[in-house]
Each structure stands twice: as C-alpha cells, then as structure tokens.
mmCIF file of C-alpha atoms and ligand atoms in Angstrom:
data_model
loop_
_atom_site.group_PDB
_atom_site.id
_atom_site.type_symbol
_atom_site.label_atom_id
_atom_site.label_comp_id
_atom_site.label_asym_id
_atom_site.label_seq_id
_atom_site.Cartn_x
_atom_site.Cartn_y
_atom_site.Cartn_z
ATOM 1 C CA MET R 1 89.428 201.631 8.621
ATOM 2 C CA GLY R 2 93.071 200.560 8.437
ATOM 3 C CA GLN R 3 94.716 197.572 10.069
ATOM 4 C CA LEU R 4 97.433 198.070 12.603
ATOM 5 C CA ILE R 5 100.932 196.803 11.827
ATOM 6 C CA ASP R 6 102.221 195.096 14.868
ATOM 7 C CA GLY R 7 105.881 195.915 14.935
ATOM 8 C CA LYS R 8 106.335 194.331 18.358
ATOM 9 C CA ALA R 9 105.146 190.973 17.111
ATOM 10 C CA VAL R 10 107.154 191.018 13.929
ATOM 11 C CA ALA R 11 110.275 192.127 15.803
ATOM 12 C CA ALA R 12 109.737 189.218 18.285
ATOM 13 C CA ARG R 13 109.626 186.849 15.325
ATOM 14 C CA VAL R 14 112.741 188.357 13.809
ATOM 15 C CA ARG R 15 114.524 187.973 17.193
ATOM 16 C CA ALA R 16 113.490 184.391 17.582
ATOM 17 C CA GLN R 17 114.873 183.621 14.148
ATOM 18 C CA VAL R 18 118.203 185.311 15.016
ATOM 19 C CA LYS R 19 118.389 183.305 18.153
ATOM 20 C CA THR R 20 117.837 179.999 16.314
ATOM 21 C CA ASP R 21 120.480 180.953 13.713
ATOM 22 C CA ALA R 22 122.915 182.010 16.471
ATOM 23 C CA ASP R 23 122.477 178.756 18.268
ATOM 24 C CA ARG R 24 123.153 176.973 14.989
ATOM 25 C CA LEU R 25 126.241 179.016 14.388
ATOM 26 C CA ARG R 26 127.508 178.170 17.834
ATOM 27 C CA ALA R 27 126.818 174.545 17.407
ATOM 28 C CA ALA R 28 128.410 174.296 13.962
ATOM 29 C CA ARG R 29 131.474 176.435 14.656
ATOM 30 C CA GLY R 30 131.665 177.165 18.343
ATOM 31 C CA LEU R 31 131.227 180.770 17.650
ATOM 32 C CA THR R 32 129.144 183.291 19.494
ATOM 33 C CA PRO R 33 128.247 186.591 17.668
ATOM 34 C CA GLY R 34 129.667 189.587 19.584
ATOM 35 C CA LEU R 35 128.255 193.203 19.676
ATOM 36 C CA ALA R 36 130.153 196.130 21.174
ATOM 37 C CA VAL R 37 128.341 199.167 21.952
ATOM 38 C CA VAL R 38 130.142 202.544 22.566
ATOM 39 C CA ARG R 39 128.344 205.204 24.385
ATOM 40 C CA VAL R 40 129.814 208.730 25.239
ATOM 41 C CA GLY R 41 128.608 210.988 28.002
ATOM 42 C CA GLU R 42 125.211 210.944 29.741
ATOM 43 C CA ASP R 43 122.596 211.558 27.134
ATOM 44 C CA PRO R 44 119.542 209.932 28.688
ATOM 45 C CA ALA R 45 117.945 208.670 25.432
ATOM 46 C CA SER R 46 121.322 207.123 24.338
ATOM 47 C CA LYS R 47 121.467 205.403 27.711
ATOM 48 C CA VAL R 48 117.982 203.889 27.209
ATOM 49 C CA TYR R 49 118.748 202.801 23.593
ATOM 50 C CA VAL R 50 122.137 201.231 24.570
ATOM 51 C CA THR R 51 120.663 199.369 27.567
ATOM 52 C CA ALA R 52 117.912 198.033 25.246
ATOM 53 C CA LYS R 53 120.357 197.013 22.598
ATOM 54 C CA LYS R 54 122.634 195.248 25.032
ATOM 55 C CA LYS R 55 119.726 193.442 26.638
ATOM 56 C CA ALA R 56 118.267 192.349 23.257
ATOM 57 C CA ALA R 57 121.828 190.972 22.198
ATOM 58 C CA GLU R 58 122.054 188.951 25.360
ATOM 59 C CA GLU R 59 118.576 187.609 24.912
ATOM 60 C CA VAL R 60 119.482 186.047 21.582
ATOM 61 C CA GLY R 61 122.656 184.604 23.011
ATOM 62 C CA PHE R 62 125.239 187.135 21.778
ATOM 63 C CA HIS R 63 128.182 188.396 23.705
ATOM 64 C CA SER R 64 127.700 192.083 24.246
ATOM 65 C CA TRP R 65 129.859 194.712 25.761
ATOM 66 C CA GLU R 66 128.988 198.341 26.630
ATOM 67 C CA HIS R 67 131.987 200.801 26.516
ATOM 68 C CA HIS R 68 130.897 203.938 28.392
ATOM 69 C CA LEU R 69 133.268 206.848 27.959
ATOM 70 C CA ASP R 70 133.224 210.151 29.806
ATOM 71 C CA ALA R 71 131.526 213.032 28.000
ATOM 72 C CA ARG R 72 134.936 214.831 27.784
ATOM 73 C CA VAL R 73 136.753 211.948 26.079
ATOM 74 C CA SER R 74 139.163 213.083 23.325
ATOM 75 C CA GLN R 75 138.658 212.257 19.643
ATOM 76 C CA GLU R 76 141.906 210.359 19.830
ATOM 77 C CA ALA R 77 140.883 208.125 22.841
ATOM 78 C CA LEU R 78 137.559 207.394 21.207
ATOM 79 C CA LEU R 79 139.155 206.415 17.905
ATOM 80 C CA SER R 80 141.618 204.255 19.709
ATOM 81 C CA LEU R 81 138.860 202.322 21.428
ATOM 82 C CA VAL R 82 137.173 201.862 18.017
ATOM 83 C CA HIS R 83 140.473 200.591 16.524
ATOM 84 C CA ARG R 84 140.860 198.181 19.396
ATOM 85 C CA LEU R 85 137.359 196.850 18.825
ATOM 86 C CA ASN R 86 138.150 196.601 15.065
ATOM 87 C CA GLU R 87 141.046 194.279 15.836
ATOM 88 C CA ASP R 88 139.197 192.160 18.355
ATOM 89 C CA PRO R 89 138.118 188.854 16.666
ATOM 90 C CA ALA R 90 135.467 188.247 19.376
ATOM 91 C CA VAL R 91 133.715 191.570 18.241
ATOM 92 C CA HIS R 92 131.746 191.137 15.095
ATOM 93 C CA GLY R 93 129.645 194.224 15.330
ATOM 94 C CA ILE R 94 130.542 197.817 16.565
ATOM 95 C CA LEU R 95 127.872 200.451 17.224
ATOM 96 C CA VAL R 96 128.816 203.894 18.325
ATOM 97 C CA GLN R 97 125.613 205.374 19.734
ATOM 98 C CA LEU R 98 124.728 208.812 18.248
ATOM 99 C CA PRO R 99 124.595 211.683 18.885
ATOM 100 C CA LEU R 100 128.163 212.295 20.266
ATOM 101 C CA PRO R 101 129.093 215.397 22.260
ATOM 102 C CA GLY R 102 129.710 218.455 20.079
ATOM 103 C CA HIS R 103 133.482 218.412 20.361
ATOM 104 C CA LEU R 104 133.695 214.964 18.725
ATOM 105 C CA ASP R 105 133.658 214.355 14.987
ATOM 106 C CA ALA R 106 130.910 211.793 14.528
ATOM 107 C CA ASP R 107 131.518 211.299 10.851
ATOM 108 C CA ALA R 108 135.187 210.437 11.465
ATOM 109 C CA VAL R 109 134.232 208.013 14.237
ATOM 110 C CA VAL R 110 131.720 206.262 12.058
ATOM 111 C CA ALA R 111 134.203 206.020 9.184
ATOM 112 C CA ALA R 112 136.823 204.555 11.630
ATOM 113 C CA VAL R 113 134.568 201.402 12.279
ATOM 114 C CA LEU R 114 135.639 198.597 9.949
ATOM 115 C CA PRO R 115 132.879 198.425 7.203
ATOM 116 C CA GLU R 116 132.303 194.763 7.871
ATOM 117 C CA LYS R 117 131.728 195.457 11.579
ATOM 118 C CA ASP R 118 129.487 198.419 11.064
ATOM 119 C CA VAL R 119 126.147 196.923 12.100
ATOM 120 C CA ASP R 120 124.471 200.256 11.898
ATOM 121 C CA GLY R 121 125.150 200.414 8.206
ATOM 122 C CA PHE R 122 126.202 204.084 8.459
ATOM 123 C CA HIS R 123 129.783 203.718 7.189
ATOM 124 C CA PRO R 124 130.349 205.596 3.893
ATOM 125 C CA VAL R 125 131.358 202.267 2.229
ATOM 126 C CA ASN R 126 128.037 200.541 3.378
ATOM 127 C CA ALA R 127 126.071 203.557 2.372
ATOM 128 C CA GLY R 128 127.776 203.401 -1.012
ATOM 129 C CA ASN R 129 127.104 199.601 -1.294
ATOM 130 C CA LEU R 130 123.409 200.358 -0.685
ATOM 131 C CA LEU R 131 123.423 203.016 -3.441
ATOM 132 C CA LEU R 132 125.072 200.668 -5.836
ATOM 133 C CA GLY R 133 122.852 197.657 -4.841
ATOM 134 C CA ARG R 134 125.673 195.666 -3.588
ATOM 135 C CA PRO R 135 125.547 193.599 -0.405
ATOM 136 C CA GLY R 136 126.619 194.841 2.992
ATOM 137 C CA PRO R 137 125.067 195.945 6.369
ATOM 138 C CA ARG R 138 122.071 198.126 5.842
ATOM 139 C CA ALA R 139 120.728 200.893 8.121
ATOM 140 C CA CYS R 140 118.575 199.138 10.689
ATOM 141 C CA THR R 141 115.471 201.431 10.812
ATOM 142 C CA PRO R 142 114.748 201.476 6.986
ATOM 143 C CA LEU R 143 115.608 197.715 6.931
ATOM 144 C CA GLY R 144 113.039 197.206 9.541
ATOM 145 C CA VAL R 145 110.412 199.146 7.476
ATOM 146 C CA MET R 146 111.116 196.977 4.485
ATOM 147 C CA ARG R 147 110.536 193.984 6.705
ATOM 148 C CA LEU R 148 107.132 195.368 7.952
ATOM 149 C CA LEU R 149 106.056 196.030 4.295
ATOM 150 C CA GLU R 150 106.869 192.440 3.467
ATOM 151 C CA GLU R 151 104.944 191.257 6.502
ATOM 152 C CA VAL R 152 101.727 192.979 5.299
ATOM 153 C CA GLY R 153 102.171 191.655 1.742
ATOM 154 C CA CYS R 154 102.988 195.040 0.348
ATOM 155 C CA ASP R 155 105.316 194.604 -2.658
ATOM 156 C CA PRO R 156 106.833 197.971 -3.505
ATOM 157 C CA ALA R 157 107.248 197.178 -7.293
ATOM 158 C CA GLY R 158 105.410 199.563 -9.441
ATOM 159 C CA LYS R 159 104.032 201.492 -6.459
ATOM 160 C CA ARG R 160 104.462 205.161 -5.721
ATOM 161 C CA ALA R 161 106.407 205.472 -2.536
ATOM 162 C CA VAL R 162 106.806 208.758 -0.795
ATOM 163 C CA VAL R 163 109.465 209.225 1.889
ATOM 164 C CA VAL R 164 109.216 212.288 4.103
ATOM 165 C CA GLY R 165 112.664 213.218 5.594
ATOM 166 C CA ARG R 166 116.091 212.917 3.904
ATOM 167 C CA SER R 167 118.393 212.047 6.778
ATOM 168 C CA ASN R 168 121.385 209.815 6.254
ATOM 169 C CA ILE R 169 120.131 207.300 8.767
ATOM 170 C CA VAL R 170 116.411 207.051 7.811
ATOM 171 C CA GLY R 171 115.159 208.948 4.877
ATOM 172 C CA LYS R 172 117.925 208.462 2.264
ATOM 173 C CA PRO R 173 118.624 204.792 2.886
ATOM 174 C CA MET R 174 114.736 204.248 3.005
ATOM 175 C CA ALA R 175 114.332 205.762 -0.467
ATOM 176 C CA LEU R 176 117.181 203.635 -1.820
ATOM 177 C CA MET R 177 115.787 200.448 -0.383
ATOM 178 C CA LEU R 178 112.270 201.219 -1.868
ATOM 179 C CA LEU R 179 113.920 201.972 -5.172
ATOM 180 C CA GLN R 180 115.801 198.686 -5.106
ATOM 181 C CA LYS R 181 112.426 196.985 -4.725
ATOM 182 C CA HIS R 182 111.243 198.813 -7.875
ATOM 183 C CA ALA R 183 108.984 201.424 -6.303
ATOM 184 C CA THR R 184 108.700 204.945 -7.879
ATOM 185 C CA VAL R 185 110.188 207.022 -5.164
ATOM 186 C CA THR R 186 109.781 210.655 -4.080
ATOM 187 C CA VAL R 187 111.779 211.997 -1.317
ATOM 188 C CA CYS R 188 110.193 214.976 0.616
ATOM 189 C CA HIS R 189 111.876 217.539 2.948
ATOM 190 C CA SER R 190 111.176 220.736 4.558
ATOM 191 C CA ARG R 191 110.805 222.536 1.271
ATOM 192 C CA SER R 192 108.426 220.072 -0.419
ATOM 193 C CA ASP R 193 104.714 220.611 -1.004
ATOM 194 C CA LEU R 194 103.831 217.849 1.534
ATOM 195 C CA PRO R 195 100.041 217.632 1.023
ATOM 196 C CA SER R 196 100.382 217.230 -2.686
ATOM 197 C CA GLU R 197 103.225 214.716 -2.655
ATOM 198 C CA VAL R 198 101.732 212.666 0.308
ATOM 199 C CA SER R 199 98.307 212.409 -1.447
ATOM 200 C CA ARG R 200 99.996 210.439 -4.303
ATOM 201 C CA ALA R 201 101.579 207.810 -2.156
ATOM 202 C CA ASP R 202 100.675 204.142 -2.255
ATOM 203 C CA ILE R 203 103.394 203.660 0.319
ATOM 204 C CA LEU R 204 104.112 206.510 2.765
ATOM 205 C CA VAL R 205 107.113 206.495 5.124
ATOM 206 C CA VAL R 206 107.418 209.443 7.396
ATOM 207 C CA ALA R 207 110.681 210.288 9.306
ATOM 208 C CA ALA R 208 110.770 213.962 9.876
ATOM 209 C CA GLY R 209 110.745 214.130 13.667
ATOM 210 C CA VAL R 210 107.864 216.667 13.624
ATOM 211 C CA ARG R 211 104.830 215.689 15.810
ATOM 212 C CA GLU R 212 101.749 214.952 13.702
ATOM 213 C CA LEU R 213 103.246 216.729 10.718
ATOM 214 C CA VAL R 214 101.299 214.581 8.102
ATOM 215 C CA LYS R 215 97.504 215.021 8.295
ATOM 216 C CA GLY R 216 95.254 212.084 7.825
ATOM 217 C CA ALA R 217 93.225 214.043 5.210
ATOM 218 C CA TRP R 218 96.297 214.175 2.910
ATOM 219 C CA ILE R 219 96.567 210.272 2.873
ATOM 220 C CA ARG R 220 95.443 208.425 -0.273
ATOM 221 C CA PRO R 221 92.704 205.950 0.600
ATOM 222 C CA GLY R 222 94.250 202.529 0.880
ATOM 223 C CA ALA R 223 97.865 203.663 1.312
ATOM 224 C CA VAL R 224 100.187 201.812 3.582
ATOM 225 C CA VAL R 225 101.419 204.242 6.191
ATOM 226 C CA ILE R 226 104.668 203.799 8.115
ATOM 227 C CA ASP R 227 105.472 206.276 10.798
ATOM 228 C CA VAL R 228 109.070 206.345 11.957
ATOM 229 C CA GLY R 229 108.768 209.514 14.029
ATOM 230 C CA VAL R 230 108.972 209.430 17.783
ATOM 231 C CA ASN R 231 107.967 212.624 19.621
ATOM 232 C CA ARG R 232 107.082 213.120 23.209
ATOM 233 C CA LYS R 233 103.997 215.100 24.123
ATOM 234 C CA GLU R 234 103.721 217.435 27.188
ATOM 235 C CA ASP R 235 102.027 214.531 29.059
ATOM 236 C CA GLY R 236 104.945 212.314 28.412
ATOM 237 C CA LYS R 237 103.122 210.084 25.817
ATOM 238 C CA LEU R 238 104.866 209.250 22.538
ATOM 239 C CA VAL R 239 103.357 210.175 19.180
ATOM 240 C CA GLY R 240 104.484 209.865 15.667
ATOM 241 C CA ASP R 241 104.952 212.195 12.734
ATOM 242 C CA VAL R 242 101.549 211.217 11.353
ATOM 243 C CA GLU R 243 98.080 212.317 12.772
ATOM 244 C CA PHE R 244 97.249 208.814 13.749
ATOM 245 C CA ALA R 245 93.395 208.706 14.286
ATOM 246 C CA SER R 246 92.652 210.387 10.915
ATOM 247 C CA ALA R 247 95.260 208.528 9.066
ATOM 248 C CA LEU R 248 93.894 205.137 10.387
ATOM 249 C CA GLU R 249 90.563 205.995 8.658
ATOM 250 C CA ARG R 250 92.150 206.196 5.266
ATOM 251 C CA ALA R 251 95.162 203.842 5.322
ATOM 252 C CA SER R 252 94.987 200.114 4.467
ATOM 253 C CA PHE R 253 97.729 199.455 6.923
ATOM 254 C CA ILE R 254 99.511 201.752 9.455
ATOM 255 C CA THR R 255 102.126 201.485 12.157
ATOM 256 C CA PRO R 256 101.311 202.733 15.606
ATOM 257 C CA VAL R 257 103.706 204.759 17.699
ATOM 258 C CA PRO R 258 104.956 203.244 19.898
ATOM 259 C CA GLY R 259 104.949 199.618 18.867
ATOM 260 C CA GLY R 260 105.452 200.020 15.112
ATOM 261 C CA VAL R 261 108.855 200.758 13.677
ATOM 262 C CA GLY R 262 110.697 201.179 17.001
ATOM 263 C CA PRO R 263 110.925 197.561 17.967
ATOM 264 C CA MET R 264 112.124 196.647 14.488
ATOM 265 C CA THR R 265 115.247 198.745 14.533
ATOM 266 C CA ILE R 266 116.828 196.694 17.424
ATOM 267 C CA ALA R 267 115.672 193.400 15.837
ATOM 268 C CA MET R 268 117.434 194.392 12.541
ATOM 269 C CA LEU R 269 120.537 195.376 14.519
ATOM 270 C CA LEU R 270 120.678 191.810 15.845
ATOM 271 C CA GLY R 271 120.142 190.402 12.405
ATOM 272 C CA ASN R 272 123.014 192.686 11.104
ATOM 273 C CA THR R 273 125.263 191.410 13.877
ATOM 274 C CA LEU R 274 124.577 187.699 13.194
ATOM 275 C CA GLU R 275 125.181 188.367 9.466
ATOM 276 C CA ALA R 276 128.422 190.104 10.214
ATOM 277 C CA ALA R 277 129.661 187.265 12.562
ATOM 278 C CA SER R 278 128.587 184.816 9.850
ATOM 279 C CA ARG R 279 130.522 186.631 7.110
ATOM 280 C CA GLN R 280 133.512 187.156 9.366
ATOM 281 C CA THR R 281 133.508 183.441 10.299
ATOM 282 C CA ARG R 282 133.196 182.453 6.716
ATOM 283 C CA HIS R 283 136.255 184.455 5.912
ATOM 284 C CA VAL R 284 138.263 182.960 8.793
ATOM 285 C CA LEU R 285 136.805 179.464 8.943
ATOM 286 C CA GLY R 286 135.729 178.632 5.430
ATOM 287 C CA PRO R 287 132.628 178.876 3.297
ATOM 288 C CA GLU R 288 130.431 176.426 5.352
ATOM 289 C CA ALA R 289 130.643 178.546 8.448
ATOM 290 C CA GLY R 290 127.585 180.664 7.544
ATOM 291 C CA VAL R 291 124.099 180.290 8.930
ATOM 292 C CA GLY R 292 120.968 179.769 6.874
ATOM 293 C CA SER R 293 121.435 181.543 3.692
HETATM 294 P P1 NAD I 1 116.582 214.139 11.222
HETATM 295 O O1 NAD I 1 116.240 215.307 12.042
HETATM 296 O O2 NAD I 1 117.999 213.886 10.978
HETATM 297 O O3 NAD I 1 115.894 214.426 9.794
HETATM 298 C C1 NAD I 1 114.557 214.741 9.598
HETATM 299 C C2 NAD I 1 114.235 215.048 8.102
HETATM 300 O O4 NAD I 1 112.961 215.468 8.108
HETATM 301 C C3 NAD I 1 115.073 216.071 7.465
HETATM 302 O O5 NAD I 1 115.604 215.552 6.315
HETATM 303 C C4 NAD I 1 114.166 217.198 7.246
HETATM 304 O O6 NAD I 1 114.353 217.835 5.896
HETATM 305 C C5 NAD I 1 112.792 216.544 7.229
HETATM 306 N N1 NAD I 1 111.856 217.542 7.800
HETATM 307 C C6 NAD I 1 111.908 218.145 8.917
HETATM 308 N N2 NAD I 1 110.789 218.950 9.048
HETATM 309 C C7 NAD I 1 110.092 218.771 7.979
HETATM 310 C C8 NAD I 1 108.842 219.362 7.436
HETATM 311 N N3 NAD I 1 108.151 220.220 8.270
HETATM 312 N N4 NAD I 1 108.324 218.964 6.293
HETATM 313 C C9 NAD I 1 109.052 218.063 5.578
HETATM 314 N N5 NAD I 1 110.210 217.560 5.898
HETATM 315 C C10 NAD I 1 110.709 217.863 7.179
HETATM 316 O O7 NAD I 1 115.783 212.983 11.749
HETATM 317 P P2 NAD I 1 115.933 211.308 11.718
HETATM 318 O O8 NAD I 1 117.118 210.976 12.476
HETATM 319 O O9 NAD I 1 115.889 210.930 10.214
HETATM 320 O O10 NAD I 1 114.564 210.879 12.472
HETATM 321 C C11 NAD I 1 113.332 211.264 12.089
HETATM 322 C C12 NAD I 1 112.339 210.805 13.148
HETATM 323 O O11 NAD I 1 112.400 209.357 13.138
HETATM 324 C C13 NAD I 1 112.651 211.305 14.533
HETATM 325 O O12 NAD I 1 111.396 211.512 15.205
HETATM 326 C C14 NAD I 1 113.372 210.151 15.174
HETATM 327 O O13 NAD I 1 113.255 210.189 16.554
HETATM 328 C C15 NAD I 1 112.786 209.018 14.551
HETATM 329 N N6 NAD I 1 113.550 207.774 14.430
HETATM 330 C C16 NAD I 1 113.034 206.689 14.923
HETATM 331 C C17 NAD I 1 113.746 205.560 14.937
HETATM 332 C C18 NAD I 1 113.108 204.323 15.407
HETATM 333 O O14 NAD I 1 113.713 203.291 15.641
HETATM 334 N N7 NAD I 1 111.723 204.181 15.648
HETATM 335 C C19 NAD I 1 115.021 205.445 14.435
HETATM 336 C C20 NAD I 1 115.424 206.686 13.866
HETATM 337 C C21 NAD I 1 114.716 207.822 13.978
#
C-alpha cells in the first residue's frame, strides 16, 4: 500500500517560505514583487485559475493585477498590453492565461513577454535555457513535481523515469527536468506502448488529460507515481489520469487528484515571481538585493 503525497501541505510550506523571503526583500530593499495576470474572454476554468493565482499572490504579500480583456480583443491590443507590462518596473512577473480565443496567436503573445518576466517559463528563450541546463524561470507544474519528488526523498539519479504526455507545458519540460537530475527518461505519447513502458518506471509522471488512462496493474511495485491529470467525472468529481485505487496498491508514493500536483503549480508560480523580482532588483539595485540564495 502506497503513501499519499500531500501536495497541499507541501505547497503551503513553499508559500510560507515565499512569504518570508518576500518580507525580507521588502525590508532590505523596499521592494514588493509584482505579478500581472492577463485574462482574455470568459473561459470559466481560466477565471477560476486567475482568481486563485491573484489571491495566492496577495496572500504572500505581492502586488498583483488582473487585466481582463474582452474575448474579441485584437492581437495588436493584447500585444500592446504585454509591452506595457514589460516596461512597467513594478511588474516583475507576467502571466498570460491560456488558452486564448482562437483568433489570437498564443505563441506570439507568449514570445512577446520579456523572458525575465515570463514566470510561467513558457517563453522560447526559457524553454531553451531548460534544454541547455541554464538558469531561468521553469514551467511551474513540472517544477512542482520535482519539488514533490524531493519531499518524499526520491532522487531521480539513476532511476528509470517515464513521462506520459509530451506537451510543451508539462510533458517535455518534465522530461528535461528529470534528465537534468540524472534519471533515464522515456517520454510516452498517444502512439506509445503504454503498458510496457509504464511497467518499467521507477518514477512515473502522467500528464495526458485522459481520465484513468494508466491502469494500476501496469505500475511497477514500489514506483513513485505522480498524476498531473485533472479530469471531471459526470458527477462533477475530479479524477486523474491514473486509476487511483489500484495504483495505490502498488506504488510506494502517489499523488491524489485533487490535492497532489494542482496546489504545487501556483506555489511554484509564486516562487518564480519572487525569483524574477529578486533578479530584476539585483540588476537595478546591485548584487546584494537578492533574497536567500
Ligand atoms: P495536452 O493535451 O497539451 O497534452 C497531452 C499529452 O498527452 C499529449 O502529448 C498526448 O500525446 C498525450 N496523450 C494523450 N492521449 C494519450 C494516450 N491515450 N496515451 C498516451 N499519451 C496520450 O495536455 P497538458 O496541458 O500537458 O495537460 C495534461 C493534463 O494535465 C490535463 O489533464 C491537464 O488538465 C493537467 N494539468 C494539470 C495541471 C495542474 O496544475 N495540476 C497543470 C497543467 C496541466
């Protein structure tokens, strides 16, 4: 029987640390980290996420602003807002909530955010920095997964890690982060032989967006299982991409859905914003302006 990984508790600790560090930054340099969130249209999930991000930012003492634009906004108007935020010294982190309405070019919008203010870690420069093992903001969800592995004492070095899903925001950066920590990484997608690949995993991260795709019977006994998926059942309850009850029987550690990876994403966003503020302050105010490390 596996142990649950309590993402809520870990996220609470990360947030408390961010708050302490932000207080220190304010005391040392009179600087408050600022996060600007841009939301376009009325996507209900985006509204929930943006509200949660803004609230979390306020709770750790950041300035936070929501810019809500009409669903019919033009690409030019959206880009001009992003440029304005790029130039605003009070804004250290910019997040454009995806997905955007179909007439907008999301890649161009993400690329318009200054890389040092890209607290989502989605900018091509930051994706490239991850690939090359150079510092820079990292995508929040896989970063949160790495933190969860650390919390349960799971060092990826030398282990077989299997990532199910190859999206730019979860699967690919996840694989690179595990590789950077010296795991032997396999990336699976819709054309992979999942049962066979999954059965070899010491560390399994699933981010496919398909309800209960991974069966418990496929899981290698003792594996650490991280379920990134969030799927809503007919009764409104949330379930992950892993068949939870049977996976719990075989895993050593497993994240629940909800309460596993989800809370970590926002916690890591706060960490990225603090780090961005710290770096930008260092640039403007000198090398001692950082916090902690
Ligand atoms: P996506 O749709 O962009 O990518 C899904 C990936 O899964 C694709 O690469 C696809 O090849 C793969 N896939 C789909 N069906 C498959 C199958 N049958 N077998 C093997 N691989 C398959 O999704 P995403 O944005 O990466 O998100 C994945 C899931 O994670 C979603 O449920 C999403 O809601 C969730 N998510 C959660 C958080 C969080 O904070 N908890 C953050 C981001 C995404």
